[in-house]
Amino acid sequence: MTGGLALLDSFVCLSIISVMTEITDITDSSAKSKFILYWGDMGSQWGVNRSVAQIHALLFLSEAPMNAEQISEELGIARSNVSNSLKELVGWRLIRRVPVAGDRREHFVAEVDVWEMAMLIAKGRKEREIDPAMRAIDICVKQAIDEPGLHPVALSRMQEMHDFLVTADRWSDQMLNVPKSKLSMLMKMGDKVLALLKIGSKKTE
């Protein structure tokens, strides 16, 4: 029995190690390794799995397509974790599968146009986060309008939140449809836009 428990403990430990093999401390001091580490940290702050973000960073910097085995070896991430992360990145359209002559394994490359990448991330987050929130709040507002006993303040604040999300969603759709060259120009005009908005206003001390 003792031997069986020891074997079970060893199996559990190995399973935990397998799950936690994503990079948390890159000893390599190269700029590439630091970029991958920092991108993974930023991804986790944005609610993205660290492994997913690190794999995205590696493919973004890679000069040639990579397969899952190469990714797993370079990042020290479990093969199963790599496979799941690649599926998620393909779903976001941040990477795509490409054929490599003489190799039947799947290879992947990342979208390297930073503007296109930003737009894809924005679209993905909108579909996964903003759209469901809008639908949920819309249901609440419609119910609140006819619900007896609900304080007018609560209804008013729900409607304000709904109106804000609708406005933000409309603005987001407009920005996502602006050509990349024009969007870049618009962002670089930040100071001029602010100055334009302040026309006619008195300068505050």
Backbone as CSV, one residue per row, in Angstrom:
resi,resn,N_x,N_y,N_z,CA_x,CA_y,CA_z,C_x,C_y,C_z
1,MET,0.832,-1.214,0.000,0.000,0.000,0.000,0.865,1.262,0.000
2,THR,1.944,1.207,0.848,2.830,2.370,0.921,3.466,2.658,-0.430
3,GLY,3.883,1.559,-1.108,4.473,1.738,-2.429,3.494,2.317,-3.418
4,GLY,2.218,1.893,-3.302,1.192,2.422,-4.196,0.957,3.900,-3.965
5,LEU,0.942,4.329,-2.682,0.746,5.743,-2.362,1.916,6.576,-2.864
6,ALA,3.125,6.034,-2.722,4.309,6.754,-3.194,4.246,6.943,-4.708
7,LEU,3.805,5.887,-5.414,3.683,5.964,-6.859,2.639,6.991,-7.258
8,LEU,1.519,7.006,-6.500,0.462,7.975,-6.781,0.961,9.394,-6.553
9,ASP,1.706,9.604,-5.444,2.246,10.930,-5.153,3.184,11.389,-6.269
10,SER,4.002,10.452,-6.760,4.932,10.792,-7.840,4.181,11.188,-9.095
11,PHE,3.088,10.453,-9.391,2.281,10.744,-10.574,1.647,12.125,-10.465
12,VAL,1.128,12.451,-9.275,0.506,13.764,-9.058,1.521,14.871,-9.235
13,CYS,2.727,14.674,-8.675,3.768,15.686,-8.789,4.155,15.917,-10.248
14,LEU,4.313,14.809,-10.994,4.655,14.934,-12.405,3.560,15.643,-13.187
15,SER,2.296,15.393,-12.833,1.175,16.044,-13.514,1.196,17.535,-13.256
16,ILE,1.472,17.910,-11.992,1.519,19.330,-11.637,2.646,20.021,-12.377
17,ILE,3.819,19.353,-12.423,4.953,19.940,-13.136,4.634,20.121,-14.609
18,SER,3.939,19.131,-15.195,3.585,19.199,-16.611,2.691,20.392,-16.899
19,VAL,1.740,20.661,-15.998,0.815,21.772,-16.203,1.502,23.109,-16.027
20,MET,2.494,23.164,-15.145,3.108,24.440,-14.785,4.415,24.699,-15.526
21,THR,4.547,24.130,-16.727,5.814,24.279,-17.439,5.907,25.553,-18.263
22,GLU,4.913,26.438,-18.198,5.041,27.678,-18.935,6.164,28.511,-18.332
23,ILE,6.806,29.315,-19.160,7.962,30.078,-18.723,7.551,31.119,-17.695
24,THR,8.215,31.110,-16.548,8.007,32.148,-15.544,9.323,32.830,-15.210
25,ASP,10.425,32.229,-15.614,11.729,32.827,-15.336,12.699,32.441,-16.449
26,ILE,12.895,33.327,-17.378,13.819,33.058,-18.476,15.217,33.492,-18.051
27,THR,16.124,32.524,-17.931,17.479,32.859,-17.517,18.279,33.454,-18.663
28,ASP,17.872,33.157,-19.893,18.515,33.734,-21.062,18.271,35.244,-21.037
29,SER,19.354,36.015,-21.102,19.223,37.470,-20.997,19.049,38.146,-22.347
30,SER,18.852,37.367,-23.412,18.708,37.960,-24.738,17.430,38.783,-24.821
31,ALA,17.437,39.736,-25.738,16.270,40.596,-25.925,15.051,39.784,-26.332
32,LYS,15.267,38.761,-27.163,14.157,37.909,-27.607,13.500,37.203,-26.431
33,SER,14.299,36.634,-25.550,13.760,35.925,-24.392,13.021,36.873,-23.456
34,LYS,13.583,38.058,-23.269,12.921,39.038,-22.409,11.593,39.472,-23.015
35,PHE,11.578,39.665,-24.328,10.337,40.063,-24.996,9.256,39.012,-24.776
36,ILE,9.616,37.734,-24.946,8.661,36.644,-24.760,8.153,36.615,-23.324
37,LEU,9.056,36.785,-22.371,8.675,36.782,-20.961,7.735,37.941,-20.640
38,TYR,8.104,39.143,-21.078,7.286,40.320,-20.787,5.935,40.257,-21.483
39,TRP,5.911,39.735,-22.727,4.642,39.605,-23.445,3.720,38.625,-22.721
40,GLY,4.312,37.568,-22.180,3.527,36.615,-21.401,2.969,37.250,-20.151
41,ASP,3.782,38.069,-19.475,3.312,38.762,-18.270,2.190,39.744,-18.599
42,MET,2.353,40.482,-19.690,1.313,41.435,-20.084,0.029,40.703,-20.461
43,GLY,0.184,39.575,-21.156,-0.988,38.793,-21.527,-1.780,38.349,-20.314
44,SER,-1.084,37.901,-19.272,-1.773,37.450,-18.066,-2.491,38.602,-17.389
45,GLN,-1.932,39.829,-17.497,-2.606,41.005,-16.933,-3.882,41.336,-17.706
46,TRP,-3.910,40.978,-18.977,-5.081,41.239,-19.823,-6.087,40.091,-19.807
47,GLY,-5.813,39.082,-18.979,-6.730,37.955,-18.895,-6.454,36.868,-19.921
48,VAL,-5.267,36.905,-20.546,-4.882,35.890,-21.517,-3.921,34.919,-20.847
49,ASN,-4.104,33.622,-21.082,-3.211,32.617,-20.527,-1.760,32.944,-20.867
50,ARG,-0.882,32.832,-19.883,0.522,33.188,-20.074,1.166,32.387,-21.216
51,SER,0.873,31.096,-21.279,1.451,30.255,-22.334,1.006,30.730,-23.705
52,VAL,-0.266,31.077,-23.833,-0.796,31.564,-25.110,-0.034,32.812,-25.542
53,ALA,0.161,33.735,-24.606,0.853,34.984,-24.927,2.313,34.734,-25.282
54,GLN,2.972,33.814,-24.567,4.375,33.529,-24.860,4.540,32.880,-26.233
55,ILE,3.650,31.965,-26.570,3.716,31.314,-27.889,3.472,32.339,-28.988
56,HIS,2.526,33.230,-28.745,2.264,34.290,-29.728,3.504,35.149,-29.923
57,ALA,4.173,35.509,-28.833,5.383,36.335,-28.922,6.485,35.605,-29.678
58,LEU,6.669,34.309,-29.399,7.703,33.529,-30.077,7.456,33.475,-31.582
59,LEU,6.217,33.200,-31.986,5.910,33.125,-33.410,6.009,34.494,-34.069
60,PHE,5.654,35.531,-33.335,5.745,36.897,-33.866,7.196,37.252,-34.195
61,LEU,8.124,36.778,-33.363,9.536,37.094,-33.572,10.243,36.102,-34.487
62,SER,9.616,34.963,-34.747,10.277,33.915,-35.521,10.385,34.290,-36.992
63,GLU,11.574,34.039,-37.552,11.789,34.351,-38.972,11.310,33.243,-39.887
64,ALA,10.923,32.093,-39.318,10.469,30.955,-40.119,9.313,30.259,-39.401
65,PRO,8.453,29.539,-40.127,7.358,28.803,-39.486,7.896,27.816,-38.455
66,MET,7.115,27.575,-37.412,7.510,26.649,-36.350,6.406,25.625,-36.126
67,ASN,6.810,24.402,-35.767,5.813,23.398,-35.418,5.685,23.303,-33.906
68,ALA,4.723,22.527,-33.447,4.436,22.456,-32.020,5.616,21.923,-31.218
69,GLU,6.333,20.946,-31.778,7.476,20.382,-31.069,8.570,21.427,-30.858
70,GLN,8.829,22.222,-31.881,9.843,23.271,-31.763,9.441,24.311,-30.719
71,ILE,8.163,24.668,-30.726,7.668,25.650,-29.758,7.791,25.106,-28.343
72,SER,7.381,23.861,-28.162,7.448,23.232,-26.849,8.873,23.190,-26.326
73,GLU,9.811,22.839,-27.203,11.215,22.732,-26.798,11.809,24.094,-26.467
74,GLU,11.511,25.099,-27.273,12.123,26.413,-27.061,11.582,27.108,-25.825
75,LEU,10.282,26.947,-25.551,9.680,27.634,-24.415,9.601,26.778,-23.158
76,GLY,9.833,25.471,-23.297,9.717,24.602,-22.132,8.288,24.419,-21.683
77,ILE,7.359,24.494,-22.625,5.937,24.336,-22.318,5.492,22.940,-22.740
78,ALA,4.670,22.303,-21.921,4.200,20.950,-22.216,3.545,20.894,-23.594
79,ARG,3.765,19.797,-24.307,3.256,19.639,-25.666,1.737,19.814,-25.731
80,SER,1.014,19.242,-24.749,-0.447,19.371,-24.741,-0.866,20.819,-24.547
81,ASN,-0.121,21.546,-23.732,-0.412,22.959,-23.491,-0.178,23.769,-24.758
82,VAL,0.881,23.418,-25.483,1.179,24.099,-26.743,0.048,23.895,-27.744
83,SER,-0.432,22.665,-27.853,-1.506,22.363,-28.803,-2.755,23.179,-28.505
84,ASN,-3.146,23.232,-27.235,-4.333,24.005,-26.849,-4.132,25.489,-27.098
85,SER,-2.936,25.986,-26.811,-2.649,27.409,-27.002,-2.666,27.776,-28.481
86,LEU,-2.132,26.885,-29.333,-2.132,27.143,-30.772,-3.551,27.207,-31.318
87,LYS,-4.423,26.326,-30.827,-5.821,26.345,-31.261,-6.476,27.681,-30.889
88,GLU,-6.166,28.173,-29.696,-6.747,29.450,-29.268,-6.239,30.597,-30.133
89,LEU,-4.959,30.604,-30.423,-4.386,31.674,-31.247,-4.925,31.628,-32.674
90,VAL,-5.124,30.421,-33.201,-5.731,30.285,-34.533,-7.152,30.830,-34.502
91,GLY,-7.884,30.551,-33.406,-9.241,31.064,-33.260,-9.289,32.584,-33.247
92,TRP,-8.255,33.189,-32.669,-8.169,34.659,-32.652,-7.664,35.200,-33.986
93,ARG,-7.212,34.299,-34.870,-6.633,34.646,-36.176,-5.318,35.411,-36.035
94,LEU,-4.670,35.264,-34.881,-3.376,35.899,-34.673,-2.244,35.067,-35.270
95,ILE,-2.501,33.781,-35.484,-1.547,32.919,-36.179,-2.322,32.095,-37.202
96,ARG,-1.593,31.477,-38.115,-2.244,30.621,-39.109,-1.335,29.440,-39.444
97,ARG,-1.939,28.376,-39.905,-1.186,27.195,-40.325,-0.613,27.412,-41.720
98,VAL,0.604,26.941,-41.921,1.236,27.038,-43.240,1.929,25.714,-43.553
99,PRO,1.915,25.291,-44.825,2.614,24.040,-45.193,4.113,24.273,-45.309
100,VAL,4.868,23.250,-44.958,6.326,23.286,-45.119,6.728,22.078,-45.946
101,ALA,7.423,22.317,-47.039,7.803,21.243,-47.956,8.606,20.160,-47.234
102,GLY,8.207,18.901,-47.442,8.943,17.789,-46.878,8.638,17.484,-45.428
103,ASP,7.694,18.189,-44.832,7.347,17.968,-43.418,5.832,17.914,-43.306
104,ARG,5.302,16.811,-42.808,3.862,16.638,-42.718,3.280,17.279,-41.457
105,ARG,4.135,17.700,-40.540,3.647,18.320,-39.318,3.080,19.718,-39.599
106,GLU,2.153,20.145,-38.760,1.591,21.484,-38.910,2.607,22.526,-38.457
107,HIS,2.752,23.550,-39.242,3.620,24.661,-38.889,2.777,25.939,-38.802
108,PHE,3.283,26.889,-38.037,2.498,28.089,-37.773,3.351,29.342,-37.948
109,VAL,2.688,30.398,-38.405,3.304,31.722,-38.473,2.330,32.719,-37.859
110,ALA,2.872,33.810,-37.370,2.042,34.833,-36.737,1.760,35.984,-37.699
111,GLU,0.667,36.689,-37.438,0.411,37.947,-38.134,1.461,38.943,-37.635
112,VAL,2.243,39.506,-38.544,3.338,40.379,-38.133,3.043,41.862,-38.362
113,ASP,1.945,42.172,-39.017,1.529,43.567,-39.158,0.929,43.996,-37.820
114,VAL,1.619,44.875,-37.098,1.190,45.213,-35.739,-0.181,45.887,-35.718
115,TRP,-0.502,46.639,-36.759,-1.817,47.274,-36.809,-2.910,46.228,-37.017
116,GLU,-2.666,45.286,-37.918,-3.633,44.216,-38.148,-3.780,43.362,-36.892
117,MET,-2.665,43.096,-36.214,-2.695,42.316,-34.986,-3.537,43.022,-33.916
118,ALA,-3.333,44.330,-33.777,-4.105,45.087,-32.799,-5.593,45.062,-33.120
119,MET,-5.924,45.162,-34.400,-7.326,45.140,-34.812,-7.956,43.776,-34.531
120,LEU,-7.206,42.715,-34.787,-7.718,41.365,-34.538,-7.964,41.146,-33.050
121,ILE,-7.039,41.635,-32.221,-7.208,41.506,-30.767,-8.427,42.295,-30.314
122,ALA,-8.586,43.514,-30.845,-9.727,44.350,-30.471,-11.042,43.688,-30.880
123,LYS,-11.082,43.148,-32.090,-12.295,42.471,-32.556,-12.602,41.246,-31.700
124,GLY,-11.561,40.481,-31.386,-11.755,39.286,-30.579,-12.276,39.596,-29.199
125,ARG,-11.711,40.615,-28.573,-12.153,40.984,-27.221,-13.571,41.545,-27.244
126,LYS,-13.888,42.277,-28.288,-15.248,42.809,-28.411,-16.252,41.670,-28.507
127,GLU,-15.961,40.678,-29.349,-16.878,39.552,-29.538,-17.029,38.722,-28.272
128,ARG,-15.942,38.577,-27.514,-15.958,37.702,-26.347,-16.382,38.404,-25.059
129,GLU,-16.202,39.728,-24.987,-16.445,40.429,-23.742,-17.528,41.512,-23.837
130,ILE,-17.382,42.418,-24.801,-18.302,43.547,-24.882,-19.683,43.123,-25.369
131,ASP,-19.735,42.343,-26.441,-21.030,41.931,-26.996,-21.880,41.159,-25.986
132,PRO,-21.336,40.162,-25.276,-22.145,39.459,-24.262,-22.602,40.382,-23.140
133,ALA,-21.744,41.334,-22.743,-22.119,42.280,-21.682,-23.280,43.159,-22.135
134,MET,-23.235,43.592,-23.386,-24.320,44.425,-23.907,-25.636,43.663,-23.939
135,ARG,-25.588,42.410,-24.383,-26.816,41.610,-24.436,-27.390,41.385,-23.038
136,ALA,-26.515,41.119,-22.080,-26.974,40.869,-20.712,-27.606,42.115,-20.100
137,ILE,-26.960,43.270,-20.281,-27.497,44.508,-19.706,-28.772,44.925,-20.414
138,ASP,-28.861,44.674,-21.711,-30.081,44.979,-22.456,-31.263,44.189,-21.888
139,ILE,-31.042,42.927,-21.566,-32.095,42.096,-20.957,-32.515,42.684,-19.611
140,CYS,-31.529,43.097,-18.813,-31.824,43.671,-17.495,-32.639,44.954,-17.602
141,VAL,-32.266,45.817,-18.555,-32.970,47.088,-18.721,-34.413,46.852,-19.149
142,LYS,-34.619,45.944,-20.093,-35.977,45.661,-20.550,-36.843,45.102,-19.421
143,GLN,-36.258,44.263,-18.581,-37.005,43.733,-17.441,-37.257,44.814,-16.415
144,ALA,-36.260,45.681,-16.198,-36.379,46.720,-15.169,-37.480,47.726,-15.490
145,ILE,-37.693,48.010,-16.782,-38.686,49.005,-17.185,-40.078,48.625,-16.687
146,ASP,-40.398,47.339,-16.745,-41.737,46.874,-16.374,-41.783,46.224,-14.993
147,GLU,-40.686,46.287,-14.268,-40.638,45.613,-12.975,-41.146,46.526,-11.869
148,PRO,-42.226,46.145,-11.205,-42.768,46.994,-10.139,-41.841,46.989,-8.916
149,GLY,-41.793,48.111,-8.245,-41.022,48.188,-7.013,-39.555,48.537,-7.214
150,LEU,-39.080,48.566,-8.470,-37.671,48.912,-8.692,-37.498,50.416,-8.564
151,HIS,-36.540,50.826,-7.772,-36.311,52.262,-7.558,-35.877,52.916,-8.869
152,PRO,-36.401,54.103,-9.162,-36.048,54.796,-10.405,-34.551,55.036,-10.569
153,VAL,-33.847,55.185,-9.448,-32.401,55.410,-9.524,-31.708,54.197,-10.141
154,ALA,-32.116,52.998,-9.714,-31.523,51.780,-10.247,-31.781,51.665,-11.745
155,LEU,-33.026,51.949,-12.169,-33.360,51.894,-13.583,-32.546,52.913,-14.373
156,SER,-32.428,54.124,-13.829,-31.692,55.174,-14.511,-30.231,54.792,-14.713
157,ARG,-29.644,54.199,-13.701,-28.230,53.844,-13.808,-28.012,52.670,-14.758
158,MET,-28.962,51.745,-14.795,-28.877,50.658,-15.774,-28.938,51.220,-17.190
159,GLN,-29.860,52.164,-17.404,-30.005,52.745,-18.730,-28.769,53.539,-19.129
160,GLU,-28.162,54.233,-18.146,-26.940,54.975,-18.435,-25.814,54.038,-18.850
161,MET,-25.701,52.914,-18.141,-24.674,51.936,-18.486,-24.936,51.345,-19.871
162,HIS,-26.198,51.054,-20.157,-26.562,50.508,-21.464,-26.243,51.505,-22.571
163,ASP,-26.613,52.768,-22.366,-26.354,53.803,-23.371,-24.853,53.984,-23.600
164,PHE,-24.082,53.919,-22.500,-22.632,54.064,-22.630,-22.047,52.926,-23.468
165,LEU,-22.475,51.696,-23.196,-21.963,50.548,-23.937,-22.359,50.604,-25.406
166,VAL,-23.578,51.061,-25.679,-24.028,51.191,-27.068,-23.162,52.214,-27.810
167,THR,-22.889,53.347,-27.142,-22.052,54.383,-27.751,-20.632,53.877,-27.975
168,ALA,-20.076,53.196,-26.956,-18.723,52.654,-27.071,-18.646,51.595,-28.165
169,ASP,-19.701,50.785,-28.279,-19.734,49.743,-29.302,-19.791,50.365,-30.691
170,ARG,-20.593,51.412,-30.844,-20.697,52.082,-32.144,-19.347,52.712,-32.522
171,TRP,-18.697,53.350,-31.537,-17.393,53.967,-31.791,-16.363,52.896,-32.149
172,SER,-16.415,51.762,-31.429,-15.487,50.664,-31.700,-15.662,50.137,-33.120
173,ASP,-16.918,49.960,-33.548,-17.176,49.483,-34.907,-16.630,50.461,-35.940
174,GLN,-16.792,51.755,-35.661,-16.298,52.766,-36.589,-14.777,52.715,-36.699
175,MET,-14.103,52.596,-35.538,-12.643,52.564,-35.524,-12.101,51.302,-36.200
176,LEU,-12.793,50.173,-36.002,-12.331,48.920,-36.591,-12.479,48.909,-38.106
177,ASN,-13.324,49.792,-38.623,-13.545,49.859,-40.069,-12.719,50.949,-40.747
178,VAL,-11.964,51.700,-39.942,-11.091,52.724,-40.518,-9.862,52.045,-41.110
179,PRO,-9.478,52.368,-42.342,-8.264,51.779,-42.927,-7.059,52.000,-42.018
180,LYS,-6.161,51.028,-41.981,-5.023,51.095,-41.066,-4.196,52.362,-41.266
181,SER,-3.992,52.753,-42.514,-3.177,53.948,-42.775,-3.834,55.193,-42.187
182,LYS,-5.168,55.271,-42.307,-5.891,56.423,-41.773,-5.926,56.393,-40.248
183,LEU,-6.046,55.189,-39.684,-6.082,55.061,-38.233,-4.749,55.468,-37.625
184,SER,-3.669,55.072,-38.278,-2.340,55.458,-37.815,-2.181,56.971,-37.854
185,MET,-2.656,57.577,-38.944,-2.588,59.021,-39.077,-3.412,59.705,-37.986
186,LEU,-4.607,59.147,-37.713,-5.481,59.728,-36.702,-4.834,59.692,-35.324
187,MET,-4.191,58.571,-34.984,-3.561,58.448,-33.681,-2.379,59.389,-33.541
188,LYS,-1.658,59.610,-34.641,-0.508,60.514,-34.592,-0.934,61.980,-34.501
189,MET,-2.216,62.238,-34.776,-2.739,63.608,-34.705,-3.312,63.912,-33.325
190,GLY,-2.953,63.114,-32.328,-3.541,63.256,-30.999,-3.561,64.679,-30.466
191,ASP,-2.416,65.363,-30.475,-2.336,66.720,-29.943,-3.202,67.696,-30.746
192,LYS,-3.228,67.507,-32.070,-4.022,68.401,-32.912,-5.515,68.197,-32.666
193,VAL,-5.918,66.934,-32.463,-7.328,66.655,-32.175,-7.733,67.288,-30.857
194,LEU,-6.878,67.176,-29.837,-7.177,67.777,-28.536,-7.272,69.296,-28.655
195,ALA,-6.368,69.868,-29.428,-6.403,71.321,-29.617,-7.698,71.730,-30.310
196,LEU,-8.139,70.932,-31.285,-9.371,71.230,-32.007,-10.577,71.177,-31.074
197,LEU,-10.589,70.202,-30.185,-11.705,70.055,-29.256,-11.774,71.190,-28.245
198,LYS,-10.650,71.887,-28.038,-10.608,72.970,-27.058,-10.888,74.331,-27.680
199,ILE,-11.212,74.353,-28.986,-11.521,75.623,-29.656,-12.715,76.280,-28.970
200,GLY,-12.546,77.565,-28.627,-13.650,78.301,-27.998,-13.691,78.180,-26.484
201,SER,-12.872,77.300,-25.901,-12.881,77.153,-24.454,-11.766,78.000,-23.862
202,LYS,-11.988,78.452,-22.650,-11.000,79.260,-21.967,-9.950,78.365,-21.338
203,LYS,-8.719,78.799,-21.435,-7.637,78.023,-20.836,-7.704,78.142,-19.331
204,THR,-7.702,76.990,-18.670,-7.761,77.000,-17.202,-6.371,77.118,-16.636
205,GLU,-6.271,77.815,-15.560,-4.978,78.004,-14.889,-4.603,76.747,-14.133
